[in-house]
XYZ file of C-alpha atoms in Angstrom:
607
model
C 50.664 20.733 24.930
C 47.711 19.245 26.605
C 47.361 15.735 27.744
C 45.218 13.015 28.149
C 43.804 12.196 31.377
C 40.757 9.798 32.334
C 40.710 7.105 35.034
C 39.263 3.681 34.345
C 38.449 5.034 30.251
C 40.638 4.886 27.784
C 41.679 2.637 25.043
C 45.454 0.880 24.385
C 46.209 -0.104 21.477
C 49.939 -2.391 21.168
C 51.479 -2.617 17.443
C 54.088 -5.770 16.885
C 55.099 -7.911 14.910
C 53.597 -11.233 14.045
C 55.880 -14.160 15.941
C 57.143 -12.345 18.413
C 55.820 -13.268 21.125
C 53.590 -10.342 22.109
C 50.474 -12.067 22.145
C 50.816 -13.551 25.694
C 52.468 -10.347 27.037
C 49.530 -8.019 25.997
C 46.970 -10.467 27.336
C 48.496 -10.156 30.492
C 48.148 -6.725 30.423
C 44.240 -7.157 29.930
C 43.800 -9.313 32.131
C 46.009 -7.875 34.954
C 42.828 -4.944 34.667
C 40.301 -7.130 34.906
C 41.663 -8.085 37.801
C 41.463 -4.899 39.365
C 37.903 -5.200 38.761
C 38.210 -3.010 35.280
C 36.271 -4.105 32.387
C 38.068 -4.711 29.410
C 37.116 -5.283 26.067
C 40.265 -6.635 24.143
C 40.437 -7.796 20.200
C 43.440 -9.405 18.680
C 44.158 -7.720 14.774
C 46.782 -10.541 13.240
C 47.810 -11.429 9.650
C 47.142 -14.393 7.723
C 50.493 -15.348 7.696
C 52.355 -17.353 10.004
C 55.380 -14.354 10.580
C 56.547 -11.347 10.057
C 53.677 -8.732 9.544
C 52.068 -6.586 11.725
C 49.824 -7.830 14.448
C 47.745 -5.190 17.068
C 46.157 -5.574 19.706
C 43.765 -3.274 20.834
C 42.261 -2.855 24.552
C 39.252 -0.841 25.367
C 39.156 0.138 29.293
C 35.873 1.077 30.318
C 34.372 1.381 33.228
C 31.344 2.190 32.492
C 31.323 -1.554 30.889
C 31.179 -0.263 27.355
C 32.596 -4.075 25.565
C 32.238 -2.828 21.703
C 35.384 -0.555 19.765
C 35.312 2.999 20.709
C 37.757 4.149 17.878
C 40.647 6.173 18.055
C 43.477 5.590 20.472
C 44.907 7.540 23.508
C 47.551 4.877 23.882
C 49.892 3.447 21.451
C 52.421 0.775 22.461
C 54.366 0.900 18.988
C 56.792 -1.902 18.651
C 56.383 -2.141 15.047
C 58.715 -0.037 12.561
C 56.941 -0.855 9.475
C 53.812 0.491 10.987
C 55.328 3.704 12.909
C 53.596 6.146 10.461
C 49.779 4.103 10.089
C 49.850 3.664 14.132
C 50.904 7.526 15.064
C 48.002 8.558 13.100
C 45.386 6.528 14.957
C 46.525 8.974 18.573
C 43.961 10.915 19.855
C 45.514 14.397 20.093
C 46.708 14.807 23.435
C 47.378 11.107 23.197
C 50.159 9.407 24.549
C 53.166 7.663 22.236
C 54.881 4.765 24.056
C 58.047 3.439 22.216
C 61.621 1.842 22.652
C 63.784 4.561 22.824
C 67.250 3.000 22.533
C 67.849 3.808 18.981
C 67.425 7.414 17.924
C 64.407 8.662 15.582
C 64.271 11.788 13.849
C 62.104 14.465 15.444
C 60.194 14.697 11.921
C 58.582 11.166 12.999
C 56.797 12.712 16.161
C 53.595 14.532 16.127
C 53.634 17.835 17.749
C 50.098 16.977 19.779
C 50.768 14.128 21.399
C 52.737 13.062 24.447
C 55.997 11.083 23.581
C 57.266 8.323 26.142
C 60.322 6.714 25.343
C 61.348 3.900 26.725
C 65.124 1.700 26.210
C 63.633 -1.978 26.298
C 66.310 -2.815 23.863
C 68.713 -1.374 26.048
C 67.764 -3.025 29.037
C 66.956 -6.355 27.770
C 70.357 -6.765 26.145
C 72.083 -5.539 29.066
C 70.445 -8.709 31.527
C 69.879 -11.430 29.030
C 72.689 -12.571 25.931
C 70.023 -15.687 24.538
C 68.189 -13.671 21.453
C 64.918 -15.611 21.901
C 64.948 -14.562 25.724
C 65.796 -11.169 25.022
C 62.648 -11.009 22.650
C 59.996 -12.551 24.964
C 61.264 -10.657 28.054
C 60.968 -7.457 25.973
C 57.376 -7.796 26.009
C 57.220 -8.655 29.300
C 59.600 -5.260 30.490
C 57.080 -3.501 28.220
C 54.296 -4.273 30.661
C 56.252 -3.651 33.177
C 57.184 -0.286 32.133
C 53.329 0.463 31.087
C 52.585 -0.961 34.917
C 53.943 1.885 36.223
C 52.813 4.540 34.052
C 49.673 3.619 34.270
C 48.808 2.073 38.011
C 48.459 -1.359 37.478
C 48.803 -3.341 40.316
C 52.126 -5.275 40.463
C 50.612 -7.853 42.809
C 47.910 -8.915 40.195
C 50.282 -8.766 37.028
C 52.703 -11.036 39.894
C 49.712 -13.657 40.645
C 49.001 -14.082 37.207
C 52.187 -14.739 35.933
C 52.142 -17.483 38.900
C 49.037 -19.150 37.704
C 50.269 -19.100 33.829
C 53.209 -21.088 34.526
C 52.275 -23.339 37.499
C 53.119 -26.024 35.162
C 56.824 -24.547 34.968
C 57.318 -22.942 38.205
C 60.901 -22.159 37.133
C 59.447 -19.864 34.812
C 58.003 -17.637 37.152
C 60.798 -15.977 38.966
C 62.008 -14.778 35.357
C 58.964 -13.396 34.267
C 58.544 -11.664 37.539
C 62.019 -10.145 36.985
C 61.782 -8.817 33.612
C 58.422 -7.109 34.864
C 59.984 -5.606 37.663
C 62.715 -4.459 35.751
C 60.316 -2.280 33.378
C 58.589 -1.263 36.465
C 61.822 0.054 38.300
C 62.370 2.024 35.199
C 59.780 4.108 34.872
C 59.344 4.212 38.715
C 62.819 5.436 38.645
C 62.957 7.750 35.577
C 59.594 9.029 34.775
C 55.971 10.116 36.101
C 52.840 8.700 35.278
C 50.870 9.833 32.925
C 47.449 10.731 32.589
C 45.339 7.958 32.102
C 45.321 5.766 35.055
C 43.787 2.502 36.462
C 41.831 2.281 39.837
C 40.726 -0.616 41.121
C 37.171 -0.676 41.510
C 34.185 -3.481 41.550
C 32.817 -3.295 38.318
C 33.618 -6.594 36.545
C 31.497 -9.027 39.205
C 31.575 -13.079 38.327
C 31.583 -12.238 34.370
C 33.864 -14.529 32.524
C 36.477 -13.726 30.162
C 36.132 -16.234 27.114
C 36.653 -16.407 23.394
C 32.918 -17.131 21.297
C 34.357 -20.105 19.689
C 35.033 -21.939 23.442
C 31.229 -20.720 24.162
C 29.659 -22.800 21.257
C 31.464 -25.749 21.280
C 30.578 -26.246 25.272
C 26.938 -25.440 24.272
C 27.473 -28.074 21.130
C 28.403 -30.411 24.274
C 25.725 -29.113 26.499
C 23.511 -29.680 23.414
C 23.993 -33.517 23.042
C 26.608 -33.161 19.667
C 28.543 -36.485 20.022
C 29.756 -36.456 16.197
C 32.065 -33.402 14.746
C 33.312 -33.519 11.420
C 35.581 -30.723 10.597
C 38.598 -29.027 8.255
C 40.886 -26.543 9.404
C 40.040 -23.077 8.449
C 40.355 -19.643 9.966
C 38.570 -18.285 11.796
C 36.594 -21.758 13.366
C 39.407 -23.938 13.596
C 39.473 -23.453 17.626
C 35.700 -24.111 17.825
C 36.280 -27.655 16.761
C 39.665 -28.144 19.200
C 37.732 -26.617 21.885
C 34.911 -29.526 21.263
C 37.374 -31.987 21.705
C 38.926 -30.706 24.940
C 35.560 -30.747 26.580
C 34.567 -34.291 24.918
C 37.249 -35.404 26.444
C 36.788 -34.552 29.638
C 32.988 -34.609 29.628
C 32.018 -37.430 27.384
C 34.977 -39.997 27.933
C 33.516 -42.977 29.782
C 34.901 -42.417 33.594
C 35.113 -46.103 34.139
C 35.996 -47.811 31.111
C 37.912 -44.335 29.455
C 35.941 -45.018 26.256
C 35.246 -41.863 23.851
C 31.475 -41.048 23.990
C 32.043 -39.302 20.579
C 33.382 -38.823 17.387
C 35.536 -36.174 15.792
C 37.220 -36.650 12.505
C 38.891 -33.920 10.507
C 37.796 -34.881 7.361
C 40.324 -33.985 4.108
C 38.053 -31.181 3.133
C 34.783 -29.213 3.511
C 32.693 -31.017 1.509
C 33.921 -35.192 2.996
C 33.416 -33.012 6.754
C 29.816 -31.869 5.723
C 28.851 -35.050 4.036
C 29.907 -37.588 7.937
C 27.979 -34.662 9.524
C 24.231 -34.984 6.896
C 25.289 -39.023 7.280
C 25.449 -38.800 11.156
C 22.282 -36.458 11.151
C 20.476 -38.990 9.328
C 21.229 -42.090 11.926
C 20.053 -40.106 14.720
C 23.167 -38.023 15.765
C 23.490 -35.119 16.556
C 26.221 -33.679 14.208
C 27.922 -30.449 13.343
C 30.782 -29.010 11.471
C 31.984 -25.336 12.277
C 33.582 -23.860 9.388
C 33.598 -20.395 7.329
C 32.607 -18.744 4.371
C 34.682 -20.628 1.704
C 33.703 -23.751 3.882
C 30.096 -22.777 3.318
C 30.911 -22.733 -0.874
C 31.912 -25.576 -0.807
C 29.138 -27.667 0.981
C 26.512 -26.548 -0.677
C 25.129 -29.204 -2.234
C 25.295 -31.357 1.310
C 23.085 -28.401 2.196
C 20.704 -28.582 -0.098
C 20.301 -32.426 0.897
C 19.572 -31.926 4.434
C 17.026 -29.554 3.507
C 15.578 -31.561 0.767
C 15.643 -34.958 2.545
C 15.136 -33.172 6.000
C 17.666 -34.432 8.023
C 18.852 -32.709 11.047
C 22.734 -30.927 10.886
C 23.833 -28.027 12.441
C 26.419 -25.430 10.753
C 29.016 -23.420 12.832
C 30.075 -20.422 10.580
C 32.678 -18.281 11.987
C 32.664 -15.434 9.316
C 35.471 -13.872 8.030
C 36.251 -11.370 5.001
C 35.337 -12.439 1.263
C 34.970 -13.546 -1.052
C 36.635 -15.969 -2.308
C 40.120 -16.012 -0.025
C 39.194 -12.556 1.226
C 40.461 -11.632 4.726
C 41.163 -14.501 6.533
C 41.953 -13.025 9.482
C 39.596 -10.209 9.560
C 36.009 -10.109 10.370
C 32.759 -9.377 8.574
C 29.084 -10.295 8.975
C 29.314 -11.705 5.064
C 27.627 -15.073 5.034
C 23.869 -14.384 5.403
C 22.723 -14.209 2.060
C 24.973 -17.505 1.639
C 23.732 -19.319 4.628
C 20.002 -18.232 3.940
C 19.585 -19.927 1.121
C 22.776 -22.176 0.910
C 22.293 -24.687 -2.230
C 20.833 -24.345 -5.621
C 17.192 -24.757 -6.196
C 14.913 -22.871 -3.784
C 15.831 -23.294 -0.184
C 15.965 -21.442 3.296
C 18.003 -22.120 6.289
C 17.134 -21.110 9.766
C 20.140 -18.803 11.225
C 20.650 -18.186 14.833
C 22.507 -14.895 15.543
C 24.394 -14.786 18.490
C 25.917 -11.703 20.396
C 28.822 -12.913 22.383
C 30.063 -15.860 23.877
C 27.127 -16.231 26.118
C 24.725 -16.174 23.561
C 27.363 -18.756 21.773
C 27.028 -21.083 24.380
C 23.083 -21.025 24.752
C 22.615 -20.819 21.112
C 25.196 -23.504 20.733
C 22.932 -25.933 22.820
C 19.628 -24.684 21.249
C 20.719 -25.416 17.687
C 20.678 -29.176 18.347
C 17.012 -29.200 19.778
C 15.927 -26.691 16.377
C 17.404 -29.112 14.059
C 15.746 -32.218 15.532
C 12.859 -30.480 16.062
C 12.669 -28.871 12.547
C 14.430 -31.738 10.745
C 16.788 -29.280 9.033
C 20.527 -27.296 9.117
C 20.511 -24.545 10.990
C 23.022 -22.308 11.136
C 25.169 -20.513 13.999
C 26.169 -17.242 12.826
C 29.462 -16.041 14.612
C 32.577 -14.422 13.424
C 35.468 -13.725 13.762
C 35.608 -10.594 16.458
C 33.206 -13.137 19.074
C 34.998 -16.629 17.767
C 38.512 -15.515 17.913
C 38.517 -12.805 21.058
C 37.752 -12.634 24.826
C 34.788 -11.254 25.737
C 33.760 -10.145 29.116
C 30.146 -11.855 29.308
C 27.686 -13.550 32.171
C 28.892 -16.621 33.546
C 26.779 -19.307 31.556
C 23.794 -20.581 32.779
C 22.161 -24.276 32.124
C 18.391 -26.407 33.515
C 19.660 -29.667 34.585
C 16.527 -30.492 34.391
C 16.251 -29.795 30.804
C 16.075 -32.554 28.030
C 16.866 -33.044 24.560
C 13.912 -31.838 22.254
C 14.275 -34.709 19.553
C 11.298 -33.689 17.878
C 8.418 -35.825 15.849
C 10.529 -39.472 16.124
C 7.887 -42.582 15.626
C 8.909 -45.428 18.333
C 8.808 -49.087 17.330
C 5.390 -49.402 19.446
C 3.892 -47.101 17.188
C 4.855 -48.118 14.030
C 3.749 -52.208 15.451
C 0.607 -50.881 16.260
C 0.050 -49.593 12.525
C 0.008 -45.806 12.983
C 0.198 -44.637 9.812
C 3.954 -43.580 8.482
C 4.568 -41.208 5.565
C 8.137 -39.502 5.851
C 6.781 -36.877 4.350
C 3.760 -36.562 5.549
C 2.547 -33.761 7.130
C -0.229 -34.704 10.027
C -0.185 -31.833 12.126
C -0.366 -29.200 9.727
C 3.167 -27.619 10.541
C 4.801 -28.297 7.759
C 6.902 -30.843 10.037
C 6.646 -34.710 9.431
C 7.534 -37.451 11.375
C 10.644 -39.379 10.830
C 11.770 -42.711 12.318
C 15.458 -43.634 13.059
C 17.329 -46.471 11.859
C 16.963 -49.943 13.570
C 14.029 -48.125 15.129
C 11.886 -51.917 14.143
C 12.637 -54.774 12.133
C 10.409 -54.129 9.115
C 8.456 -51.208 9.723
C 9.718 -47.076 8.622
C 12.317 -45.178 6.620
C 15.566 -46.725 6.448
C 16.857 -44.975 3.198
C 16.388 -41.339 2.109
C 16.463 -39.370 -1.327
C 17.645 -36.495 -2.836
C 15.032 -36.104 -5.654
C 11.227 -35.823 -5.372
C 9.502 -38.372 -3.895
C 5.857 -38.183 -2.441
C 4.562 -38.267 1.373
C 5.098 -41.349 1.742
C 9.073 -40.849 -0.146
C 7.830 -42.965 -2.803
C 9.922 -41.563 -5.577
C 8.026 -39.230 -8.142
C 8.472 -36.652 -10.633
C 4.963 -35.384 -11.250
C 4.720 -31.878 -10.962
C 1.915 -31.968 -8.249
C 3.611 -33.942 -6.140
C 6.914 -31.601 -6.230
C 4.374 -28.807 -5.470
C 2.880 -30.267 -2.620
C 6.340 -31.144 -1.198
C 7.672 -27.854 -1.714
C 4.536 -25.710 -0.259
C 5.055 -28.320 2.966
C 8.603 -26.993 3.424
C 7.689 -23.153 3.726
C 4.869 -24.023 5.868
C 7.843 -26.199 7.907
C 10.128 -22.834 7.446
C 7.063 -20.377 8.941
C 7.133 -22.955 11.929
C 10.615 -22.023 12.272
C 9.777 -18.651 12.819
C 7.568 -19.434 16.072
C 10.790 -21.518 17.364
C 14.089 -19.286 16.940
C 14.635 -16.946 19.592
C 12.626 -13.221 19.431
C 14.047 -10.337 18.742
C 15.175 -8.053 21.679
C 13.684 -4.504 21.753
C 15.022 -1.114 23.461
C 12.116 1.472 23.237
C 13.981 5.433 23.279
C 13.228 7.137 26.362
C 11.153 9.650 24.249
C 8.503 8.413 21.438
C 10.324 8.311 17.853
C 9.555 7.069 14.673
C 13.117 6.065 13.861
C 14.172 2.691 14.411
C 17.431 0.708 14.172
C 17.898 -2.908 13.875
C 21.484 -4.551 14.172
C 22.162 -8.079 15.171
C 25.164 -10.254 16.286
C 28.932 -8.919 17.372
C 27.927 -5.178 16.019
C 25.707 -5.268 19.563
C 28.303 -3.429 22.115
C 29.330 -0.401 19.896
C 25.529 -0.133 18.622
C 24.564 -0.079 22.535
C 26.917 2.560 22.727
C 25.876 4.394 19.897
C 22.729 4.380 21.241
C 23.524 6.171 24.492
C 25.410 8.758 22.714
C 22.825 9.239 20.215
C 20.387 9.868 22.878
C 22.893 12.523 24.756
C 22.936 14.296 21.395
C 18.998 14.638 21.251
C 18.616 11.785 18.613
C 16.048 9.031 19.420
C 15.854 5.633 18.276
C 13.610 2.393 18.921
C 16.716 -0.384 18.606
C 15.850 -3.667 17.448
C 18.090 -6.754 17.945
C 17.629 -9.650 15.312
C 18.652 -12.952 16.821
C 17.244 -15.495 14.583
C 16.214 -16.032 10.620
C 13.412 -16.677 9.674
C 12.469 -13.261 11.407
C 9.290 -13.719 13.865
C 6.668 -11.482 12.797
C 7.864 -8.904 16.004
C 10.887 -7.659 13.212
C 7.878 -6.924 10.676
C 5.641 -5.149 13.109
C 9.087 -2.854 14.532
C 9.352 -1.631 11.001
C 5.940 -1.058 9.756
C 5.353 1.442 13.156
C 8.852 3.535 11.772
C 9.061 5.671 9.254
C 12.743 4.709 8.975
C 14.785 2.372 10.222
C 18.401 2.197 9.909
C 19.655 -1.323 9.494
C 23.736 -1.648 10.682
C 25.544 -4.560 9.661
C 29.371 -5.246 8.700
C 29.405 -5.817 5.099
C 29.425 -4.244 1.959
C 26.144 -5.283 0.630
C 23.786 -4.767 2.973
C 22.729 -8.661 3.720
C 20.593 -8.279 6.714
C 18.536 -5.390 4.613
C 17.908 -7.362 1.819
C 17.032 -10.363 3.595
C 14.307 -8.207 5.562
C 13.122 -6.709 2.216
C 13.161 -10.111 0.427
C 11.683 -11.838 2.949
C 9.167 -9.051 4.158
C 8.267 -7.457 1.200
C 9.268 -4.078 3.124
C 9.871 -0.875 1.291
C 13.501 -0.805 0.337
C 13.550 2.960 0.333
C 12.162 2.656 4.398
C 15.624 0.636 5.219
C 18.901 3.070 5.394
C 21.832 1.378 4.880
C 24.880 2.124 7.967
C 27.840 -0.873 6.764
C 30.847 -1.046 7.829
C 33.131 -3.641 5.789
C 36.960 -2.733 6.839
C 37.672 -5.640 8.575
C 37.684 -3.904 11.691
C 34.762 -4.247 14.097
C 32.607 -1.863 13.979
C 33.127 1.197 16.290
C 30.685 3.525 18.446
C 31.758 6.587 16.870
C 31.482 5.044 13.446
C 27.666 4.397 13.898
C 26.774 7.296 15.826
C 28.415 9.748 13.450
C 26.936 7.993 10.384
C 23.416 7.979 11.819
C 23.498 11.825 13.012
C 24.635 12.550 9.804
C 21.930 10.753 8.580
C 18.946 11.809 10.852
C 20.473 15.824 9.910
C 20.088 15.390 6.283
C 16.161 15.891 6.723
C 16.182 18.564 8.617
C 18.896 20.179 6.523
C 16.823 19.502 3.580
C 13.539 21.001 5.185
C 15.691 24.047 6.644
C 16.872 24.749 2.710
């Protein structure tokens, strides 16, 4: 039977079960590569449940620095009985099988092409520890130990970081050490490695390794959010504990330890959403970070922020829907929602961020677009950047920069009798003024409206005066599009007149896609959305193709029919590639389904 061998490239994939302590185990093993200056790319698969099911967790060694899902596995760690069958099928033949061997499994469980390891964890956890709950953590810790050795990870690193996890409980580390070195001695002892194996090289640099939802809420910080209003939901409930970690340390008063801030988890979506529209409006700068079914409910908040134009900012983590969905899974489901979140005819400006560096900038920007636009705006993450370590650039910040409040009328100006309509637009951007609270004595807005009003938010129901206001917020919404960030561009190193757009966390398997596309003799112009409304760069990419493949991870094709709705584009010009599993997206997925696609022509033509 063959086997498996690559150095630095190959993908491990570890199936538990949910509560058993696995989670901090295979992170160590992650990390313990990137330590030998291995890229990683590592995503966490978990239930919505609190114990019991199956969890995986998948790592993707690379090299070359590919960070997206390859697909397939030439590794399984399979801890899991309930999955045995589902997780054998995912080996790559020639693949490698690691298990605990210490009961006995029928030879009709095995494949015949892959390479079976078996290992007795049970055996030698029960034999040096009699407490249950120690025998189950160290299990996953003799696991890496065992894999360690198969596989040529450095002991010293896995060793250094087990120091720095527990130097709060020092006493923890000689144990930890142990049960590592007893999976180690093992396999060292009883076995040969196998054919994928690590090598330390220099490839990983200063890059970080931090989860999306961190990233945003220090760019929330770095933006100048001092009021979070929040409910607990999956997948953006860490966004909103990271924001208060860093608040804590970065806006807490160093002399008199007063809080700079204000976080409140509200009792639901719709009390968090309504503090956040209520801070907006005294001059705040506000946000709540929540998901789809958080979205649903909030919607008519939305619609007053919009309407009124008060400044708010949305983090939506996205997860699987509808309704409950997969709570634990992602998707990129929400833009059709977010777009035009509320009844009556709205839009919402979206920014569509990549990874947690992108989080983090677009975290900050956000703040400035809302004041600037007088608006929501909307963070687009989900669950595979909010929820997982990513390998990205350290983050970079201007101290020099300044908040971008926007069109805000000072006292002196409204004393010396500049004229003030709320709703007035004197610049011909669509964009009034607006005036805080307190701002003077006698003079500006002090109290907003949802219903029509005129420029000067006089209330009114006449039908011109709705038009007028109406016509002033698309005008304010094609502003928007000069503001957001552009679209990023990779032109095929021969001329095509296929394109591909993609946006957010489908980014690392579509850049490897790409590459493998172009090794096959396929060439695409690739087109990375980062904002809604779409700058007129998205329109002029697709009107130079004669197709253009638009990849997304839903069922429904969001991003397409926004470009269509919003463009006016030629359905039949946009081909659908979704992916909707829950999964991320993989490499192979996309560049299989687009050769297959970009064949079908030529097939056709051939016949």
């Amino acid at each position: 039977m063959s086997a498996l061998k690559a150095t630095n490239d190959f993908v491990v994939k570890f199936a538990n079960v949910n509560g058993s302590g696995s989670a901090s185990a295979n992170s160590l093993f992650a990390k313990s590569i990137l330590r030998m200056g291995v890229p990683v790319a590592a995503r966490n698969i978990f239930p919505s449940n609190i114990q019991g099911l199956p969890t995986w967790y998948e790592v993707r060694v690379s090299e070359a620095g590919w960070l997206g899902r390859r697909g397939g596995v030439d590794l399984m760690v399979a801890m899991n009985p309930q999955t045995w069958d589902r997780d054998l099928a995912e080996i790559e033949p020639g693949g490698y099988l690691f298990y605990d061997s210490t009961r006995p499994i029928p030879p009709s469980k095995f494949r015949d092409d892959i390479n079976i390891i078996g290992v007795p964890l049970t055996e030698i956890v029960n034999a040096a520890y009699t407490d249950s709950r120690q025998r189950q953590l160290f299990k996953n810790i003799i696991y890496v130990g065992a894999l360690s050795a198969l596989i040529g990870i450095e002991p010293e690193v896995v060793e250094q970081l087990l120091a720095e996890e527990f130097a709060s409980k020092p006493k923890l580390v000689p144990p930890n050490v142990e049960a590592f070195q007893m999976g180690r001695a093992h396999v060292l002892e009883q076995m040969k490695p196998i054919g994928l194996q690590l090598k330390r090289a220099d490839k990983v640099g200063d890059r970080i390794f931090v989860e999306g939802n961190a990233a945003a809420a220090l760019g929330a910080v770095y933006g100048g959010a001092t009021v979070c209003a929040w409910y607990p939901i999956t997948p953006s409930t860490s966004l909103a504990e990271a924001f208060t970690g860093y608040c804590k340390k970065l806006r807490t008063d160093p002399e008199t330890k007063a809080a700079r801030y204000a976080i409140v988890q509200a009792e639901d979506e719709i009390a968090s959403i309504g503090i956040v529209v209520g801070a907006g409006w005294n001059g705040a700068r506000a946000f709540t970070c929540t998901s789809g079914p958080g979205v649903s409910l909030m919607q008519e908040f939305i619609g007053l922020s919009y309407f009124a134009e008060i400044p708010a900012v949305i983090f939506d983590v996205q997860r699987g829907g509808p309704s409950t969905g997969m709570p634990t899974r992602t998707q990129q489901s929400d833009l059709l929602s977010a777009a035009y979140a509320s009844h009556g005819d709205t839009k919402h400006p979206m920014l569509l961020p990549m990874d947690p560096g992108e989080c983090f900038e677009f975290g900050a920007l956000a703040f400035d677009l809302s004041d600037r636009l007088q608006t929501m705006i909307f963070v687009m993450l989900d669950l595979d950047i909010g929820m997982n370590d990513w390998l990205t650039q350290p983050f970079q910040w201007d101290d020099s920069r300044r908040l971008d409040r926007g069109k805000v009328m000072t006292a002196e100006e409204l004393e010396a009798g500049r004229d003030f309509g709320r709703y007035l637009d004197v610049d011909g951007d669509g964009i009034p003024y607006r005036t805080l609270p307190g701002t003077h004595p006698s003079k500006g807005a002090y109290f907003t409206r949802g219903t029509s009003r005129d420029r000067y938010a006089r209330y009114s129901e006449e039908g011109p005066v709705y038009v007028d206001n109406m016509e002033r917020l698309l005008r304010k919404f094609d502003t928007a599009r000069s503001l957001v960030p552009p679209p990023v561009v990779t032109v095929a190193k021969q001329p095509t007149s296929w394109g591909v757009i993609y946006y957010g966390s489908t980014t690392p398997a579509m850049q490897e896609a790409l590459s493998h596309l172009e090794e096959q003799g396929l060439h695409l112009d690739a087109m990375r959305v980062r904002a809604f409304p779409f700058p007129d760069e998205v329109y002029d990419f697709i009107a130079v193709h004669d197709q253009v493949f638009v990849v997304e991870q839903n069922r429904d094709a969001q991003l397409r029919t926004l470009l269509v709705n919003e463009g006016e584009i030629d359905p039949a010009r946009l081909i659908k590639v979704l992916n909707f599993d829950g999964a991320p997206i993989t490499a192979r997925f996309i560049t299989d389904r687009i050769a297959g696609l970009m064949a079908a022509p030529q097939r056709e033509a051939a016949e």
